[in-house]
CSV table of C-alpha atoms in Angstrom, one decimal:
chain,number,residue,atom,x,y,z
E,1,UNK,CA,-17.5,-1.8,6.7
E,2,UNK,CA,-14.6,-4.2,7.1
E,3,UNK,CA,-12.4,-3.8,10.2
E,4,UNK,CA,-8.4,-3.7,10.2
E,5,UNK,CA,-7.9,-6.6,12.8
E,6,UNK,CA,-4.1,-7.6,14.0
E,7,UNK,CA,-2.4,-11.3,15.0
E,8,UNK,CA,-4.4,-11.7,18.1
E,9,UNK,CA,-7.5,-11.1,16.8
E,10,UNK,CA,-7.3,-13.4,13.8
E,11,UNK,CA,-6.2,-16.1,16.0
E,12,UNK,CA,-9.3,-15.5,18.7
E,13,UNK,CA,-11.4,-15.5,15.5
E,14,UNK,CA,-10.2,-18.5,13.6
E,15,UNK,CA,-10.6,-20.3,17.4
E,16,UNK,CA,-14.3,-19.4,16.8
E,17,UNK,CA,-14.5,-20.6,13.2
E,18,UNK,CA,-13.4,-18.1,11.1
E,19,UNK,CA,-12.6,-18.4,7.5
E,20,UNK,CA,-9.5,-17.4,6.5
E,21,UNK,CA,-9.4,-16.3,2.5
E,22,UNK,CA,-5.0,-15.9,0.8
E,23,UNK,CA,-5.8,-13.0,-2.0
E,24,UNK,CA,-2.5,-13.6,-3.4
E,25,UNK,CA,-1.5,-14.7,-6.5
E,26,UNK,CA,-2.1,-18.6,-6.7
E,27,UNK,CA,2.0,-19.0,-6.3
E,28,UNK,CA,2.5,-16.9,-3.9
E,29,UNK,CA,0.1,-19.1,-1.9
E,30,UNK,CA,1.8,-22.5,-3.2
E,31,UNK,CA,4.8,-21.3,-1.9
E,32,UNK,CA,3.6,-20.4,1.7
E,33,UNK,CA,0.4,-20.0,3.2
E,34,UNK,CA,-1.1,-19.3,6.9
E,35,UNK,CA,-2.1,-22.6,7.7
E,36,UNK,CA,-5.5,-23.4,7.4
E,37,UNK,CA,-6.0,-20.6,4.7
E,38,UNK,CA,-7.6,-21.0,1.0
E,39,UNK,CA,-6.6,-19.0,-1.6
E,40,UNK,CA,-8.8,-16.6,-3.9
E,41,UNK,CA,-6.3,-14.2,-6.0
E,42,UNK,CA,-7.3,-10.6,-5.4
E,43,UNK,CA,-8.0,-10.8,-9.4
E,44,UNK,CA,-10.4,-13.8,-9.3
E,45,UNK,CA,-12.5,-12.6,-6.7
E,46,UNK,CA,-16.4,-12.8,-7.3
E,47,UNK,CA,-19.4,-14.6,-6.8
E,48,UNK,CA,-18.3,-17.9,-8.5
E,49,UNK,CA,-15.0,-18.0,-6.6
E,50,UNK,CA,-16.4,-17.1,-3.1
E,51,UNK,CA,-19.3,-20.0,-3.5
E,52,UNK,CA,-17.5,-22.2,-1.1
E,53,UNK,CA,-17.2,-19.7,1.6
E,54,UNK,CA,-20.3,-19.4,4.1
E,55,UNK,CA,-21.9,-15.9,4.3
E,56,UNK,CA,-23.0,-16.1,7.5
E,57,UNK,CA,-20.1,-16.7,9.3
E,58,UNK,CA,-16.6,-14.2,9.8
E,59,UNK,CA,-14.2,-14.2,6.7
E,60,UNK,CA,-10.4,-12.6,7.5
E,61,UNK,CA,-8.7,-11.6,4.2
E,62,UNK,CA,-5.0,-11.0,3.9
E,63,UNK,CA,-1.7,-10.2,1.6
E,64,UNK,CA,1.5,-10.3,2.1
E,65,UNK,CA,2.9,-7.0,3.8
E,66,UNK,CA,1.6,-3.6,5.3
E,67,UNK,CA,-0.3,-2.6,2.6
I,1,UNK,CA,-4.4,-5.5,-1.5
I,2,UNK,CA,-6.2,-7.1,1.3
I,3,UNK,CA,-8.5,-4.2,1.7
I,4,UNK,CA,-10.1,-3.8,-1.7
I,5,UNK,CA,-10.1,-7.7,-1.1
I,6,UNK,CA,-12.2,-7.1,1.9
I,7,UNK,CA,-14.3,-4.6,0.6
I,8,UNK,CA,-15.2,-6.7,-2.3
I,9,UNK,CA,-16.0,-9.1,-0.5
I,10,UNK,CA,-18.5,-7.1,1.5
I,11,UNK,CA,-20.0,-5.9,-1.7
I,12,UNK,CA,-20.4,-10.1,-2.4
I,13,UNK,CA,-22.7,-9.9,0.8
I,14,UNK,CA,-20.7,-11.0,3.4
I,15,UNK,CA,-21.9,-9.8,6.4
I,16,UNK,CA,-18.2,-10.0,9.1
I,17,UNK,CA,-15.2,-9.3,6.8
I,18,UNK,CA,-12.5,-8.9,8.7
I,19,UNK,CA,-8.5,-7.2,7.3
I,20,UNK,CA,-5.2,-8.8,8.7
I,21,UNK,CA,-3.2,-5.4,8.1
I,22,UNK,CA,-0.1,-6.2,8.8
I,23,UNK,CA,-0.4,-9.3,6.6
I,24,UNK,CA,1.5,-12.9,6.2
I,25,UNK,CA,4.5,-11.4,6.9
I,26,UNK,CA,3.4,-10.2,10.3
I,27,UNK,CA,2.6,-14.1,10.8
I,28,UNK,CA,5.2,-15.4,10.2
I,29,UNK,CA,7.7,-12.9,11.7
I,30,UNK,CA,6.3,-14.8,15.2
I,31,UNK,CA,6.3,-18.4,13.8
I,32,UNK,CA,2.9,-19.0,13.8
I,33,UNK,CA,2.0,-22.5,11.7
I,34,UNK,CA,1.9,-21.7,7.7
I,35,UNK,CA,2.2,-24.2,4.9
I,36,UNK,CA,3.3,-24.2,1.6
I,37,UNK,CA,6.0,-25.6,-0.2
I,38,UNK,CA,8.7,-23.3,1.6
I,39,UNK,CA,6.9,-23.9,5.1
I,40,UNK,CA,9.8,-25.9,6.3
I,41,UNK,CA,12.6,-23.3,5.6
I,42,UNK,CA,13.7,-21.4,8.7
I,43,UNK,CA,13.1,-17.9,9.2
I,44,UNK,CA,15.2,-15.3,11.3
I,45,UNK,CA,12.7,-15.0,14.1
I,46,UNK,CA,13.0,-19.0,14.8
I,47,UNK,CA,16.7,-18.3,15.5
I,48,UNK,CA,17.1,-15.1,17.1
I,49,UNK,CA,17.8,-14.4,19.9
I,50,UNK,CA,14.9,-12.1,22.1
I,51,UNK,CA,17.7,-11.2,25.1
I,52,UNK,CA,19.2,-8.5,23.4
I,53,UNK,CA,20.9,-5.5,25.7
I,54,UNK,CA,19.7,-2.0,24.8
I,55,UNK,CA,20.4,1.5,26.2
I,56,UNK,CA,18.7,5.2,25.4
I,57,UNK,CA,20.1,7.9,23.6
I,58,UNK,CA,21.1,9.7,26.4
I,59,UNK,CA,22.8,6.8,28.4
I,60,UNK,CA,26.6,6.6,28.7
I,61,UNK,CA,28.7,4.0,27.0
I,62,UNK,CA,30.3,2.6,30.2
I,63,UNK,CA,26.1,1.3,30.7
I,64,UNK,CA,25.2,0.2,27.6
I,65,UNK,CA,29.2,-1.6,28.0
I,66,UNK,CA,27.4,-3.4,30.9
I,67,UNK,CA,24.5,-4.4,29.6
I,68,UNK,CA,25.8,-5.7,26.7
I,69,UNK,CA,28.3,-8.0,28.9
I,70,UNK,CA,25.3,-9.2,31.1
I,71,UNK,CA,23.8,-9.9,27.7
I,72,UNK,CA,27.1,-11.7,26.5
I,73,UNK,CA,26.8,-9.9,23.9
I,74,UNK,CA,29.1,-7.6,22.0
I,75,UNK,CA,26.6,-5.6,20.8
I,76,UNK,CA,24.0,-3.1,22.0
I,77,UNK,CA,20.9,-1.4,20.7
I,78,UNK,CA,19.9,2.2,21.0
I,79,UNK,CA,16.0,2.5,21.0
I,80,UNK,CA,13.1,4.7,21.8
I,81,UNK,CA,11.3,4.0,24.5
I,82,UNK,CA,8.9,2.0,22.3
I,83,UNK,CA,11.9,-0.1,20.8
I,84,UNK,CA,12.3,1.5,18.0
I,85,UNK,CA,15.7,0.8,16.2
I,86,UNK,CA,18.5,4.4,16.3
I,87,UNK,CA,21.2,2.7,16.3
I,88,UNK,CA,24.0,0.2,17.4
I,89,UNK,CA,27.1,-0.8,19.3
I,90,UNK,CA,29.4,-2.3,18.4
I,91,UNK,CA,32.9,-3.6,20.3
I,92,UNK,CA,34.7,-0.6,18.8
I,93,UNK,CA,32.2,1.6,20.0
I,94,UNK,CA,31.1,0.1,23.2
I,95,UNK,CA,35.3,0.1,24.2
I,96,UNK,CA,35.1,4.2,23.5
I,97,UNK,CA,35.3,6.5,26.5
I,98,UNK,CA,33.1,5.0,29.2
I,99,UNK,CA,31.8,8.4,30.2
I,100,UNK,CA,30.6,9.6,26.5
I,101,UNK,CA,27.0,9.6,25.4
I,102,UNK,CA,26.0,6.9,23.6
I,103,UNK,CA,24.4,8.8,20.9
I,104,UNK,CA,27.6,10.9,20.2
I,105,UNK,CA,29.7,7.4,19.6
I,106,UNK,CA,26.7,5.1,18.1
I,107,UNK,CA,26.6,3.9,14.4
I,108,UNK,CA,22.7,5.8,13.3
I,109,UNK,CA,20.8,3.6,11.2
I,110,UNK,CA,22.1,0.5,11.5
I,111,UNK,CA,20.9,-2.7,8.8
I,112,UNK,CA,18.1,-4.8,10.4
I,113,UNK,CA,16.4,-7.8,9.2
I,114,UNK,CA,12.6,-8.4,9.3
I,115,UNK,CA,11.5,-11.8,11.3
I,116,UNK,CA,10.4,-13.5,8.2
I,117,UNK,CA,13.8,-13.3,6.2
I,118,UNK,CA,15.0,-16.4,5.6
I,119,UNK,CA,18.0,-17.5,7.5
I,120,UNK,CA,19.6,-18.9,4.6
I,121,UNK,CA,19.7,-15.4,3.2
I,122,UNK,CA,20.6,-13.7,5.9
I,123,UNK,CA,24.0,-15.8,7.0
I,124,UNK,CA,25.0,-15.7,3.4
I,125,UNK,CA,24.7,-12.0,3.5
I,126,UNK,CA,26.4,-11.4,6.8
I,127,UNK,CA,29.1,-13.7,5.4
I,128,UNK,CA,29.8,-11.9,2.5
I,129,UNK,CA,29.9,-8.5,5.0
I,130,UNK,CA,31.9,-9.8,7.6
I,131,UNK,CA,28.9,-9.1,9.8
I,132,UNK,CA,28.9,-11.4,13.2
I,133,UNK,CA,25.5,-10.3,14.6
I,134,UNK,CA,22.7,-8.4,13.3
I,135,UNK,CA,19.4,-6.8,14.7
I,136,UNK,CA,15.9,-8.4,13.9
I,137,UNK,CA,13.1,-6.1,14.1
I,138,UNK,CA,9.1,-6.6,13.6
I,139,UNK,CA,7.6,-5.5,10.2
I,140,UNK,CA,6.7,-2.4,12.4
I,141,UNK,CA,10.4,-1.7,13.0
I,142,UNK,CA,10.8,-2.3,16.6
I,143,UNK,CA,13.4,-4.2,18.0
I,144,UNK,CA,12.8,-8.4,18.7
I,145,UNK,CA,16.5,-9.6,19.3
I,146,UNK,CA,19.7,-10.5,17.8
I,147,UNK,CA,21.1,-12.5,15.1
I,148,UNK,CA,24.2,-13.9,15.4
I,149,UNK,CA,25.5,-15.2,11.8
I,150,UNK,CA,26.3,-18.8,13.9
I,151,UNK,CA,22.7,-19.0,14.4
I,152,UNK,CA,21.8,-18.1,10.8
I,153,UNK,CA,24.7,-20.1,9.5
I,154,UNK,CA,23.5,-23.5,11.9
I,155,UNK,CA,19.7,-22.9,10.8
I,156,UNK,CA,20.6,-23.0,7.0
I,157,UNK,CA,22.5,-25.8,7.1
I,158,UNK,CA,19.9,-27.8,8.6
I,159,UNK,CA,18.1,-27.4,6.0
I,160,UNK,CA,20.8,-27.7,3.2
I,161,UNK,CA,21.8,-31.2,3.1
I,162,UNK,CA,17.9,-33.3,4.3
């Protein structure tokens, strides 16, 4: 079950190699973008896009606002 | 958004997926690095200011007068104990009778921006009002600091003319 995690947390995990996936829309993410983050658009998420990202290590997701 | 995100990706077979809740604008409301083609532009929370005086419902004018002088400041915010906005001073309000609770004199729901407004934005809107300082809050709505429109205004025009 995926956790809810805040700032502090996403910064100790990205220290320890987190990945850190943008779902928004591709220009949202051109326009601005937590450093260090890829983008995969909520709508294009699957298998094919995800390929990249490594299973067996953390993945943090995140929009744009409480939501 | 993010959690269906997170919960697809789960279903993808990830084992540790993670949700930032409060999101990119959370982020950047405290400045941490981002990029992007609008990275550069400045956002409130780079230019307020944190030391902003404050009093409690039930404090009296004449003390949240004080505070707001030790501040320099000519404004003051009411908030809960957790720094949650109620209201505002203002000179005309903190010059009322010294001995008056502040919540019988303060203006209730006063305009705040969020720490990832642009600055831009925000001194062309307190322009337009007549507005000389403003209170900044987290996308939680508790109180960071102060804006004051020279702030915004300086910030905006260092990025105007590159």
């Amino acid at each position: 079950m995926p956790k809810t995690i805040d700032r502090d947390e996403v910064r100790r995990l990205l220290e320890d190699g987190a990945q850190l996936v943008d779902v928004l829309p591709r220009e949202e993410y051109e326009e601005e973008h937590i450093a260090g983050a890829i983008n995969v658009p909520l709508k294009e998420l699957d298998a094919e896009t995800t390929a990249s990202l490594r299973k067996d290590a953390p993945v943090i997701v995140y929009c744009y606002d409480l939501q | 958004m993010s959690p269906r995100a997170a919960w697809r990706l789960e279903s993808l077979g990830f084992a540790e997926v993670y949700d930032y809740g409060p999101s990119r604008a959370d982020w950047m409301a405290w400045g941490l690095p981002r990029e992007g083609s609008s990275a550069n532009t400045p956002t409130i929370g780079e230019v307020a200011r944190r030391d902003v005086a404050t009093c409690a419902l039930t404090d009296t004018v004449g003390d949240a007068r004080d505070r707001a002088r030790a501040a320099g400041s000519d404004v003051c915010a009411v908030v809960t104990c957790g720094r949650v906005v109620l209201g505002l001073l203002r000179g005309k309000q903190l010059e009322s009778d010294p001995e008056a609770m502040v919540e019988q004199v303060m203006r209730p729901g006063p305009t705040t921006y969020h720490l990832d407004s642009r600055a831009r934005e925000a001194a062309e809107r307190m322009g337009d009002r007549g507005v000389s300082a403003l209170l900044v809050t987290s996308p939680d709505g508790v109180l960071v600091g102060v804006l004051h429109r020279e702030d915004a205004e300086r910030a905006a025009d260092g990025v105007a003319e590159p």
